[in-house]
XYZ file of C-alpha atoms in Angstrom:
618
model
C -28.547 20.712 137.947
C -28.702 18.952 141.327
C -32.075 17.771 142.571
C -31.986 20.161 145.468
C -31.242 23.177 143.310
C -34.791 24.364 143.805
C -33.922 25.019 147.442
C -31.648 27.797 146.249
C -34.276 29.408 144.041
C -34.656 32.972 145.320
C -38.106 34.131 146.362
C -38.955 37.802 146.353
C -42.123 38.806 148.024
C -44.112 41.783 146.719
C -45.632 43.434 149.822
C -47.719 45.903 147.766
C -49.044 46.292 144.205
C -46.532 48.120 141.984
C -49.201 50.776 141.051
C -49.919 51.659 144.740
C -46.841 53.875 145.376
C -47.326 55.547 141.967
C -50.893 56.392 142.832
C -50.077 57.592 146.326
C -47.152 59.737 145.318
C -49.129 61.256 142.395
C -52.070 62.080 144.648
C -49.821 63.593 147.359
C -47.989 65.816 144.889
C -51.191 66.907 143.211
C -52.801 67.710 146.604
C -49.732 69.637 147.803
C -49.500 71.724 144.591
C -53.246 72.304 144.499
C -53.549 73.211 148.191
C -50.484 75.480 148.050
C -51.837 77.297 144.989
C -55.302 77.600 146.549
C -53.888 79.160 149.739
C -51.737 81.599 147.766
C -54.708 82.648 145.575
C -56.982 83.033 148.538
C -54.487 85.261 150.343
C -54.130 87.374 147.238
C -57.906 87.694 146.844
C -58.290 88.614 150.492
C -55.950 91.500 150.136
C -57.143 92.699 146.716
C -60.867 92.136 146.841
C -61.770 95.427 148.719
C -59.812 97.511 146.236
C -61.325 95.651 143.304
C -64.854 95.964 144.630
C -64.395 99.695 145.145
C -62.994 100.090 141.637
C -65.971 98.196 140.215
C -68.511 100.337 142.055
C -66.718 103.484 140.976
C -66.761 102.409 137.378
C -70.423 101.432 137.473
C -71.238 104.833 139.047
C -69.403 106.693 136.306
C -71.301 104.721 133.631
C -74.646 105.366 135.423
C -74.014 109.107 135.668
C -73.071 109.354 131.947
C -76.186 107.401 130.830
C -78.497 109.314 133.186
C -77.089 112.546 131.689
C -78.050 111.337 128.268
C -81.670 110.605 129.285
C -81.850 113.998 131.062
C -80.735 115.683 127.887
C -83.510 113.901 125.930
C -86.096 115.047 128.581
C -84.796 118.571 128.317
C -85.484 118.464 124.625
C -89.098 117.518 125.354
C -88.842 113.881 124.304
C -90.840 111.587 126.706
C -88.829 108.603 127.799
C -91.711 106.176 126.951
C -91.582 107.418 123.329
C -87.739 107.512 123.078
C -86.842 104.876 120.421
C -84.181 102.150 120.946
C -83.906 102.518 124.678
C -83.545 98.814 125.453
C -80.898 98.135 122.727
C -79.034 101.237 123.923
C -79.014 100.014 127.519
C -78.059 96.508 126.507
C -75.176 97.732 124.404
C -73.884 99.876 127.253
C -74.104 96.955 129.695
C -72.307 94.573 127.300
C -69.525 97.069 126.600
C -68.993 98.073 130.253
C -67.337 95.326 132.259
C -68.244 97.058 135.489
C -72.034 96.868 134.744
C -74.127 93.677 134.981
C -77.514 95.199 134.063
C -79.416 98.445 133.709
C -83.089 99.475 133.991
C -85.012 102.736 133.344
C -87.938 103.482 135.659
C -90.593 106.226 135.427
C -91.596 108.561 138.231
C -93.973 105.970 139.654
C -91.253 103.218 139.720
C -92.634 101.291 136.748
C -90.021 99.752 134.392
C -89.830 101.476 131.057
C -86.920 99.337 129.802
C -84.562 96.803 131.387
C -81.659 94.547 130.294
C -82.369 91.883 132.905
C -85.084 90.757 135.280
C -85.126 92.194 138.750
C -82.363 94.771 138.253
C -81.151 96.055 141.585
C -78.280 98.411 142.293
C -77.342 102.033 142.474
C -80.076 104.545 141.540
C -79.417 107.694 139.598
C -82.260 110.228 139.490
C -83.155 111.814 136.160
C -84.921 115.218 136.252
C -85.466 117.608 133.389
C -88.343 119.369 131.700
C -90.642 118.778 134.653
C -90.271 114.979 134.315
C -88.663 112.652 136.734
C -87.234 109.144 136.134
C -84.656 106.851 137.662
C -81.824 104.833 136.153
C -80.837 101.690 138.066
C -77.377 100.256 137.473
C -76.511 96.820 138.783
C -72.732 96.650 139.262
C -70.938 93.565 138.039
C -69.339 91.264 140.584
C -65.633 92.074 140.960
C -63.887 91.813 137.587
C -61.439 89.409 139.030
C -64.165 86.768 139.404
C -64.192 86.271 135.638
C -60.487 85.957 135.419
C -60.374 83.773 138.486
C -62.417 81.091 136.681
C -59.490 80.586 134.320
C -57.001 80.802 137.126
C -58.826 77.992 139.017
C -58.874 75.905 135.851
C -55.114 76.556 135.382
C -54.458 75.674 138.978
C -56.381 72.418 138.616
C -54.396 71.576 135.445
C -51.134 72.447 137.160
C -51.964 70.166 140.129
C -53.010 67.380 137.710
C -49.846 67.855 135.651
C -47.617 67.821 138.764
C -49.293 64.678 140.151
C -49.216 62.923 136.818
C -45.598 63.742 136.222
C -44.623 62.693 139.758
C -46.486 59.416 139.447
C -45.175 58.866 135.980
C -41.577 59.413 137.089
C -42.022 56.874 139.874
C -43.665 54.402 137.560
C -40.955 54.716 134.864
C -38.062 54.716 137.354
C -39.491 51.523 138.645
C -40.011 49.977 135.219
C -36.783 51.306 133.650
C -34.377 50.799 136.582
C -35.711 48.860 139.533
C -37.462 46.060 137.741
C -34.628 45.370 135.233
C -32.140 45.484 138.062
C -34.322 43.025 140.010
C -34.532 40.747 136.995
C -30.767 40.828 136.569
C -30.211 40.113 140.243
C -32.587 37.107 140.190
C -30.939 35.830 137.042
C -27.573 36.041 138.747
C -28.904 34.142 141.760
C -30.407 31.489 139.556
C -27.138 31.277 137.580
C -25.070 30.800 140.757
C -27.465 28.111 141.883
C -26.741 26.402 138.549
C -23.023 26.859 138.912
C -22.593 29.903 136.645
C -20.546 32.443 138.570
C -21.170 35.729 136.676
C -22.766 38.925 137.818
C -24.289 41.476 135.485
C -24.166 45.217 136.273
C -27.208 46.066 138.359
C -27.810 49.581 136.925
C -28.817 50.940 140.374
C -26.424 52.530 142.851
C -28.447 52.994 146.039
C -30.895 51.044 148.122
C -31.221 47.507 149.368
C -31.090 46.033 145.876
C -27.832 47.815 145.044
C -26.347 46.655 148.399
C -27.364 43.027 147.733
C -25.927 43.184 144.207
C -22.682 44.520 145.490
C -22.500 41.847 148.191
C -23.250 39.147 145.674
C -20.548 40.510 143.294
C -18.020 40.433 146.196
C -18.940 36.829 146.948
C -18.614 35.823 143.285
C -15.329 37.621 143.010
C -14.066 35.625 145.988
C -15.086 32.437 144.273
C -13.472 33.501 140.999
C -10.272 34.447 142.915
C -10.209 30.986 144.543
C -10.583 29.360 141.143
C -7.768 31.441 139.746
C -5.550 30.397 142.632
C -6.466 26.779 142.002
C -5.734 27.073 138.273
C -2.378 28.737 138.987
C -1.508 25.997 141.546
C -2.445 23.322 138.955
C -0.273 25.036 136.316
C 2.694 25.015 138.833
C 2.185 21.361 139.553
C 2.113 20.533 135.794
C 5.297 22.564 135.322
C 7.268 20.268 137.680
C 5.465 17.101 136.611
C 7.946 15.199 134.428
C 6.130 11.912 134.016
C 2.505 13.243 133.973
C 1.369 11.401 137.022
C 0.720 14.496 139.025
C -1.129 16.090 136.127
C -3.505 13.160 135.940
C -4.225 13.511 139.629
C -4.857 17.219 139.256
C -7.249 16.587 136.344
C -9.221 14.231 138.543
C -9.760 17.223 140.868
C -10.341 19.950 138.260
C -12.561 18.116 135.732
C -15.590 17.754 138.033
C -15.282 21.395 139.003
C -15.129 22.553 135.377
C -18.169 20.393 134.497
C -20.232 21.594 137.458
C -19.240 25.326 137.534
C -18.771 27.950 134.859
C -16.791 31.191 135.119
C -17.682 33.245 132.037
C -15.905 36.451 131.197
C -17.489 39.862 131.922
C -20.603 40.501 129.872
C -19.758 43.738 128.012
C -23.017 43.574 126.161
C -24.980 43.662 129.410
C -22.924 46.741 130.486
C -23.823 48.449 127.204
C -27.520 47.674 127.751
C -27.322 49.073 131.267
C -25.745 52.296 129.910
C -28.330 52.408 127.160
C -31.238 52.319 129.624
C -30.556 56.004 130.443
C -31.180 56.880 126.772
C -34.865 56.304 127.349
C -34.957 59.400 129.609
C -33.082 61.430 127.051
C -35.557 60.364 124.329
C -38.445 61.326 126.653
C -36.992 64.747 127.189
C -36.331 65.208 123.488
C -39.873 64.130 122.476
C -41.388 66.300 125.200
C -39.546 69.402 124.071
C -40.494 68.668 120.457
C -44.175 68.056 121.221
C -44.490 71.103 123.452
C -44.877 73.204 120.303
C -47.840 71.192 119.028
C -50.521 73.561 120.522
C -48.830 76.537 118.745
C -47.635 75.569 115.238
C -50.935 75.533 113.295
C -52.439 78.671 114.794
C -49.099 80.485 114.444
C -49.029 79.589 110.755
C -52.486 81.013 110.219
C -51.424 84.378 111.642
C -48.532 84.676 109.217
C -51.059 85.330 106.352
C -49.239 83.532 103.521
C -49.570 84.916 100.001
C -50.561 82.624 97.148
C -51.644 79.776 99.479
C -55.188 78.938 100.255
C -56.257 79.632 103.780
C -57.316 76.033 104.172
C -53.775 74.811 103.583
C -51.970 77.478 105.627
C -51.792 75.519 108.920
C -51.076 72.197 107.186
C -48.125 72.901 104.922
C -45.623 73.720 107.745
C -46.485 70.477 109.456
C -46.199 68.404 106.304
C -42.737 69.964 105.505
C -41.715 69.419 109.115
C -42.698 65.743 109.049
C -40.763 65.234 105.771
C -37.683 66.927 107.308
C -37.992 64.779 110.464
C -38.046 61.603 108.360
C -34.940 62.759 106.491
C -33.225 63.564 109.743
C -34.064 60.142 111.078
C -32.603 58.465 108.045
C -29.395 60.480 108.479
C -29.206 59.847 112.277
C -29.517 56.031 111.671
C -26.266 56.115 109.663
C -22.671 56.266 110.853
C -23.074 59.967 111.197
C -25.312 59.485 114.217
C -22.437 57.932 116.139
C -20.491 61.181 116.083
C -20.940 62.885 119.459
C -20.162 66.335 117.999
C -22.834 65.959 115.291
C -25.341 64.852 117.913
C -24.712 67.944 120.048
C -24.818 70.233 117.035
C -28.150 68.981 115.822
C -29.556 69.178 119.421
C -28.478 72.791 119.574
C -29.877 73.449 116.115
C -33.217 72.144 117.300
C -33.328 74.658 120.125
C -32.198 77.542 117.967
C -34.902 76.858 115.313
C -37.611 76.705 117.948
C -36.459 79.800 119.811
C -36.020 81.881 116.676
C -39.700 81.610 115.940
C -40.118 84.453 118.413
C -38.750 86.886 115.804
C -40.479 85.223 112.805
C -42.939 87.319 110.829
C -42.832 85.563 107.419
C -44.675 82.399 106.546
C -41.820 81.024 104.486
C -39.257 81.630 107.205
C -41.627 79.853 109.684
C -41.690 76.756 107.396
C -37.885 76.845 107.220
C -37.563 76.994 110.987
C -40.025 74.156 111.521
C -38.143 72.090 108.910
C -34.949 72.759 110.872
C -36.525 71.709 114.109
C -37.964 68.488 112.576
C -34.682 67.643 110.790
C -32.546 68.086 113.924
C -35.008 66.292 116.300
C -35.335 63.358 113.881
C -31.529 63.126 113.629
C -31.014 63.103 117.418
C -33.871 60.644 118.074
C -32.708 58.110 115.424
C -29.061 58.410 116.578
C -29.950 57.646 120.165
C -32.232 54.728 119.203
C -29.665 53.210 116.768
C -26.636 53.814 118.997
C -27.631 51.887 122.072
C -29.474 48.672 122.820
C -32.115 49.711 125.358
C -32.842 47.424 128.228
C -36.562 48.257 127.993
C -39.470 46.676 126.228
C -40.756 48.481 123.123
C -44.172 49.000 124.644
C -42.705 50.467 127.753
C -40.614 52.870 125.661
C -43.709 53.854 123.587
C -45.655 54.445 126.780
C -42.853 56.674 128.166
C -42.662 58.692 124.970
C -46.462 59.163 124.673
C -46.656 60.250 128.258
C -43.856 62.804 127.807
C -44.850 64.052 124.355
C -48.629 64.026 124.327
C -49.575 64.350 127.976
C -47.026 66.252 129.975
C -45.729 68.512 127.206
C -49.059 69.886 125.887
C -50.372 70.557 129.381
C -47.207 72.459 130.248
C -47.309 74.269 126.910
C -50.895 75.305 127.572
C -50.026 76.621 130.956
C -47.050 78.825 129.926
C -48.879 79.814 126.773
C -51.642 81.281 128.902
C -49.000 82.938 131.163
C -46.605 84.451 128.567
C -48.260 84.044 125.174
C -47.534 81.986 122.098
C -44.463 83.841 120.745
C -42.790 83.989 124.092
C -43.691 80.302 124.521
C -41.562 79.466 121.483
C -38.720 81.527 122.858
C -38.908 79.874 126.300
C -39.082 76.408 124.697
C -36.022 77.179 122.617
C -33.986 78.337 125.542
C -34.909 75.260 127.552
C -33.956 73.055 124.596
C -30.542 74.700 124.151
C -29.865 74.280 127.864
C -30.950 70.647 127.761
C -28.996 69.881 124.613
C -25.831 68.800 126.396
C -27.727 66.482 128.639
C -29.471 64.895 125.631
C -26.403 64.529 123.440
C -23.288 64.465 125.693
C -21.989 61.969 128.250
C -22.778 58.732 126.444
C -19.842 56.478 125.764
C -19.355 55.196 122.294
C -21.284 51.996 121.626
C -21.687 49.730 118.634
C -24.520 47.862 120.324
C -27.229 49.739 118.514
C -30.687 48.425 117.727
C -30.699 46.345 114.579
C -33.167 47.064 111.877
C -35.971 44.596 111.341
C -35.905 42.435 108.268
C -37.222 44.226 105.248
C -40.836 43.278 104.535
C -43.770 44.694 102.690
C -46.382 46.876 104.245
C -48.921 44.440 105.806
C -52.534 44.531 106.948
C -51.485 45.385 110.461
C -49.540 48.442 109.213
C -52.549 49.723 107.345
C -54.826 49.269 110.384
C -52.305 51.044 112.670
C -51.931 53.930 110.234
C -55.649 54.394 109.937
C -56.083 54.479 113.734
C -53.344 57.125 114.015
C -54.643 59.268 111.141
C -57.618 61.047 112.805
C -55.817 61.401 116.174
C -52.845 63.079 114.453
C -55.091 65.458 112.530
C -56.920 66.389 115.711
C -53.733 66.979 117.743
C -51.794 68.908 115.102
C -54.453 70.885 113.303
C -58.076 70.672 114.568
C -57.321 71.583 118.147
C -54.729 74.365 117.579
C -57.049 76.205 115.182
C -60.182 75.346 117.102
C -60.692 75.292 120.851
C -56.943 75.954 121.387
C -56.600 78.967 119.091
C -57.041 81.600 121.813
C -57.238 79.251 124.760
C -53.964 77.390 124.847
C -54.797 75.625 128.063
C -57.943 74.146 126.561
C -56.036 72.969 123.463
C -53.269 71.438 125.536
C -55.768 69.840 127.873
C -57.581 68.232 124.974
C -54.366 66.795 123.645
C -53.488 65.472 127.087
C -56.997 63.870 127.419
C -56.435 62.143 124.039
C -53.046 60.846 125.263
C -54.519 59.663 128.633
C -57.181 57.767 126.785
C -54.491 56.126 124.529
C -52.402 55.136 127.527
C -55.357 53.705 129.461
C -56.911 51.904 126.475
C -56.784 48.136 126.490
C -55.934 46.172 123.350
C -58.995 46.476 121.136
C -59.994 44.665 118.057
C -60.051 46.664 114.780
C -63.873 46.700 114.709
C -63.976 48.110 118.272
C -61.442 50.816 117.309
C -63.584 51.649 114.186
C -66.653 51.939 116.411
C -64.817 54.393 118.655
C -63.829 56.505 115.658
C -67.412 56.468 114.272
C -68.638 57.513 117.766
C -66.137 60.426 117.694
C -67.413 61.485 114.285
C -70.991 61.290 115.520
C -70.165 63.349 118.646
C -68.552 66.098 116.470
C -71.233 66.069 113.719
C -74.416 65.813 115.624
C -75.773 68.946 117.418
C -75.091 68.986 121.116
C -75.992 71.515 123.796
C -72.315 72.211 124.674
C -70.020 72.155 121.597
C -66.841 72.357 123.670
C -67.727 69.161 125.492
C -68.140 67.341 122.147
C -64.531 68.172 121.184
C -63.149 66.739 124.507
C -65.381 63.647 124.098
C -64.164 63.128 120.550
C -60.573 63.440 121.730
C -61.124 60.712 124.329
C -62.664 58.400 121.719
C -59.917 58.987 119.187
C -57.267 58.367 121.870
C -59.101 55.162 122.839
C -59.087 53.993 119.183
C -55.419 54.835 118.542
C -54.147 53.350 121.821
C -56.264 50.229 121.523
C -55.176 49.622 117.921
C -51.533 50.188 118.796
C -51.522 47.674 121.640
C -53.443 45.132 119.511
C -51.514 45.509 116.204
C -47.967 46.705 117.002
C -46.536 43.190 117.575
C -48.035 41.977 114.234
C -47.212 45.000 112.149
C -44.173 44.707 109.850
C -43.161 48.384 110.072
C -45.110 50.022 112.879
C -43.097 53.243 113.087
C -43.329 53.837 109.302
C -47.054 53.128 109.570
C -47.428 55.785 112.234
C -45.485 58.265 110.127
C -47.634 57.527 107.087
C -50.802 57.854 109.241
C -49.681 61.317 110.486
C -48.931 62.441 106.885
C -52.278 61.133 105.702
C -54.145 62.870 108.464
C -52.478 66.177 107.688
C -53.152 65.886 103.943
C -56.751 64.866 104.435
C -57.626 67.573 106.941
C -56.188 70.112 104.519
C -58.388 68.716 101.749
C -61.426 68.708 103.976
C -60.829 72.347 105.005
C -60.425 73.301 101.382
C -63.758 71.660 100.565
C -65.268 73.267 103.707
C -66.246 69.850 105.176
C -66.180 69.094 108.892
C -63.483 67.051 110.679
C -66.113 64.377 111.526
C -65.838 63.176 107.849
C -62.158 62.298 108.383
C -62.779 60.201 111.397
C -65.701 58.409 109.727
C -63.622 57.727 106.566
C -60.700 56.283 108.604
C -63.199 54.001 110.468
C -64.678 52.781 107.247
C -61.206 51.913 105.900
C -60.412 50.018 109.070
C -63.668 48.000 108.694
C -62.914 47.276 105.042
C -59.363 46.164 105.694
C -60.470 43.992 108.593
C -63.228 42.344 106.554
C -60.933 41.805 103.581
C -58.341 40.152 105.819
C -60.781 37.490 106.930
C -61.211 36.283 103.350
C -57.577 35.608 102.631
C -55.016 33.278 104.195
C -52.976 34.747 107.004
C -49.558 35.955 105.943
C -46.436 36.977 107.840
C -47.055 40.269 109.484
C -50.840 40.119 109.216
C -52.689 41.009 112.369
């Protein structure tokens, strides 16, 4: 390389941090969606509030007249109101069972309170007169009924705005990381190669914008140089053809040899082209994982409602998930073979995935539900493994894991919670199945055949890092798949999906943590769930954040040192499902599972300090 080669070193300035446009676009989209929804809701409330208020007052008046008539009947029978038994429980029961009524009070003729369901009851007065005795029933009408429902609507609107902003920001971030930054790295590598005398240009992978224009201009310049070299080689061949004594050939060699030593003209890099094509597979994987995980808030609570015969209630929500996990692993093994390279098989399994999910709408039997979930797991595992093993992705493993976690555990559960609240659980399965069938061609079709698949890692035993990673995933998986769907998310799908999204957000934001720090986070989650707190719902969300912090921190710390990280994650999920089933059977709280996993992490970490480090140890 010449001494002045550094002069040709390209310099690319970065005028703003890479996270700034992501943050700005996410905030703008969230504000636009939130503001638009707020204005629509306010307009609807403005038009409907008078009618609703009138309906509430009419309903409260009807209740008041009926109750006043009952007291008048008692007075007509000669029973003094002060001696009438059970007046306050009667009024309280009426108020609780009448959504139009907030409170009720019974007053004597002098205005003194005989009985009341709340302090300072004010509202419509209904006179009671019979048997020469007078009294008054006061009915406080409830605020318009829509106020109660609107609380959930406002929460749903906030979740929608958050989801829209997060998805928009995530798309910008991942487009930048998956397309712009790799294309920029390839362009800079080409520039450095040309400065070193290597005239080869890799496919940029982008088709618009300044970077694409610069890459095309560079390719045209390189093609001009390559054409000049071809002309020179052809001219030299012509000279050698008419050179009978070799003198001209020696003179030509004097000209060509310095050029050949200084400059290189490699052939087209087909492998780089395959990697560029394979980059789009990351988006297909994200869509596949998102569609698959969108059913997480529904599966366990749907299984409970099937009322299986001969199976303990504690295991009812767990068995379909265990069977589905086993089927997904079998599908992944099949997809990693030569069968996964068949485009027709890939499309067939993608369609089967959608059919199995959508058919749950008509499912009434527990056994059929398990069969449908096994079909969904088998087909999704086949498609995912086929895509991963068919192409060499031009994306770092951690970036791919971040994309899949964002799609599967943040965006999908929030979206599932929103449409679950809107159309219900069974219709949610049907909608999810229809979307999957429509998306199947995009997932499975349009990819050229490629033998540049990811190669398997060298076979090695399960190491300490694998055990630690599996233990960190174990309580998080049990929380996502079982505890939330049959707990806070059983009737409130939005809360269940929001809790899963919170766990995923904590995992994505978590820094790399030591095993002891992750164990401390899991113990804190167990304490939050086990100790009495004023607001139990808050403790569940706090525990989700702590478990996400532990799982994400352990993954970022251990994944590079683990021998078989994906197998460790699968084993952790299976262990979490089995243990939560056993805990439910023994009627023990979920906190015990998180505490047990934390203790195993501490024990494995301490044991690893007393033995020599081995390959694959963290």
